[in-house]
PDB file of C-alpha atoms in Angstrom:
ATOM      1  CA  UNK T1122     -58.607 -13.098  44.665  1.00 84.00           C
ATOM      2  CA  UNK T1123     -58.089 -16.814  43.511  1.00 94.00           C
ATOM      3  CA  UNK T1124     -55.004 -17.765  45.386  1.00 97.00           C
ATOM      4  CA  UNK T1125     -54.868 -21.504  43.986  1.00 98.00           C
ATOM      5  CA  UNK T1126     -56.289 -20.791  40.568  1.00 98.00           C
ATOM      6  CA  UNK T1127     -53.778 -20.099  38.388  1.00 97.00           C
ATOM      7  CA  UNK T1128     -53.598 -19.248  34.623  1.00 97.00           C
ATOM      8  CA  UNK T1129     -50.478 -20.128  32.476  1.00 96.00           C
ATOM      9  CA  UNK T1130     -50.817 -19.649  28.774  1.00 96.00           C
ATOM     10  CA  UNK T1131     -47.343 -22.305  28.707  1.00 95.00           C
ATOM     11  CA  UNK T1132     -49.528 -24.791  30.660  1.00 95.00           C
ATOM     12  CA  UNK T1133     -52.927 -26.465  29.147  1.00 96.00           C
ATOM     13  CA  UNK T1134     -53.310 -23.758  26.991  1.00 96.00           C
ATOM     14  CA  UNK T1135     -53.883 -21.023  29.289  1.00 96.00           C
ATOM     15  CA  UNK T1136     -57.031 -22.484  30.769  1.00 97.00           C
ATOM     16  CA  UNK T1137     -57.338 -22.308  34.729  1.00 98.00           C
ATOM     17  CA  UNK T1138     -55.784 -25.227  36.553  1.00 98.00           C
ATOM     18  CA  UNK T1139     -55.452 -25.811  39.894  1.00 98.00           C
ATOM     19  CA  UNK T1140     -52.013 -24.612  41.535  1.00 97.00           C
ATOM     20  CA  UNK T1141     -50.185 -24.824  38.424  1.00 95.00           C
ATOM     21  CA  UNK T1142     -50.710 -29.009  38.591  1.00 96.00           C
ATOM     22  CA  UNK T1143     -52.141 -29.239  35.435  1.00 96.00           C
ATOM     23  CA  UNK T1144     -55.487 -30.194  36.220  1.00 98.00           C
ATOM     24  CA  UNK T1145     -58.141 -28.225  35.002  1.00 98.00           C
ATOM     25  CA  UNK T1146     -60.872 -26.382  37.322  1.00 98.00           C
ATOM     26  CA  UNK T1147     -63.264 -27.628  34.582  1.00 98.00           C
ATOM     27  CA  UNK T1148     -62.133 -31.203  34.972  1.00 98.00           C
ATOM     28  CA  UNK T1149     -63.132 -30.483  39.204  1.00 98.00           C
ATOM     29  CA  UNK T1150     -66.311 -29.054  38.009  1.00 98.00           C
ATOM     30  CA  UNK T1151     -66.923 -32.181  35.468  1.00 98.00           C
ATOM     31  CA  UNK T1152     -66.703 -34.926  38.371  1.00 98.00           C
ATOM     32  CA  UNK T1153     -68.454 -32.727  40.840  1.00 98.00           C
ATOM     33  CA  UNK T1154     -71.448 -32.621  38.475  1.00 98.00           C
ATOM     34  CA  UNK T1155     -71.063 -36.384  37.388  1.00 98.00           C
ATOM     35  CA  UNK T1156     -71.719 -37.067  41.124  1.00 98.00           C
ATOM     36  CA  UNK T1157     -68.448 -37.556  42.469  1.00 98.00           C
ATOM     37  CA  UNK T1158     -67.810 -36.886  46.143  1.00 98.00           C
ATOM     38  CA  UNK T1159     -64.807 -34.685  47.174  1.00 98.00           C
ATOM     39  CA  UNK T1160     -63.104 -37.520  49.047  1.00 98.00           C
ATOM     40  CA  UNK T1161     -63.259 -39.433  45.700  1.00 98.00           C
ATOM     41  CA  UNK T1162     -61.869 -36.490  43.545  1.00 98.00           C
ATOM     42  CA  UNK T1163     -59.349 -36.195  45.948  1.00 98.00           C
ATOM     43  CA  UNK T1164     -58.487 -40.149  45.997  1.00 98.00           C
ATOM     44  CA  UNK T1165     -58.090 -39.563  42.442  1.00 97.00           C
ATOM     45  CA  UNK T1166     -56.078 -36.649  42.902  1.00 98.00           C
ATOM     46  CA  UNK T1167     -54.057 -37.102  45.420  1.00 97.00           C
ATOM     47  CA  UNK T1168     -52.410 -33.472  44.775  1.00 97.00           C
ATOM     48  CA  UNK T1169     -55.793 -31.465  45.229  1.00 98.00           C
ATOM     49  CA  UNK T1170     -56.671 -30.466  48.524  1.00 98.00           C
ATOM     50  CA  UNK T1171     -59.961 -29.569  49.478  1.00 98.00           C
ATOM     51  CA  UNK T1172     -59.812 -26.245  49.743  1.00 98.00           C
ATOM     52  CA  UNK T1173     -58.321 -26.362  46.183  1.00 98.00           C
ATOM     53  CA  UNK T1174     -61.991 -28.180  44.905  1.00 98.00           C
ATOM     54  CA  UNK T1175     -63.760 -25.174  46.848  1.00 98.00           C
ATOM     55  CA  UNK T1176     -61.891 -22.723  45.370  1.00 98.00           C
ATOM     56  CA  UNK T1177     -62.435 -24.303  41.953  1.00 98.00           C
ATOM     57  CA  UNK T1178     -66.475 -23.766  42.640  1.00 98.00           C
ATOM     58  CA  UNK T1179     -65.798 -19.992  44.119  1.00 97.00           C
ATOM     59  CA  UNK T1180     -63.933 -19.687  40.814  1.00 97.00           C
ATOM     60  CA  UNK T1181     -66.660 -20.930  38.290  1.00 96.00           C
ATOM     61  CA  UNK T1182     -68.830 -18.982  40.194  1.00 95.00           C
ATOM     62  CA  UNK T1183     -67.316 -15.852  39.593  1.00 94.00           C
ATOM     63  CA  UNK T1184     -66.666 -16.605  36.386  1.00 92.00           C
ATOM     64  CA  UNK T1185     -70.197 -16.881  35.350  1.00 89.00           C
ATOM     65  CA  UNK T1186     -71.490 -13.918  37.348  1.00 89.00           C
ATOM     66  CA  UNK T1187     -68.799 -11.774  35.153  1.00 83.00           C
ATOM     67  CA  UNK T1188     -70.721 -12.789  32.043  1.00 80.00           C
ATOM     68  CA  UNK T1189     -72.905 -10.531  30.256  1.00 71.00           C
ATOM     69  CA  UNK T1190     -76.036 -11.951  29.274  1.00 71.00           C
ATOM     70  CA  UNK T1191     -78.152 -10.433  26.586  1.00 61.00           C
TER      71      UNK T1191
END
């Protein structure tokens, strides 16, 4: 479903990175909610693509509408 999340427990402790580049979706999320703008994130990045920072909000997404809430 998640074509350029991926999961390695070898890499940053299994925790969802973007294409296996070591950076973290949460670390996307973090500057996205700090205020950063996608062409910043991606200056910083120069690796990330912008589909890759959609992708990584699709993900979190999901993620929290998996979650059972009691």
């Amino acid at each position: 479903m998640f074509e350029r999340i991926t999961v390695d427990p070898e890499q940053m402790n299994g925790e969802p990175c973007i294409r296996h580049l070591r950076i973290p979706v949460a670390t996307i999320l973090t500057m996205l909610a700090q205020g950063m703008t996608i062409e910043t994130i991606l200056e910083y990045y120069p690796d990330l693509e912008a589909e890759d920072i959609a992708e990584a909000i699709n993900f979190a997404a999901e993620t929290e509408r998996e979650k059972e809430y009691h």
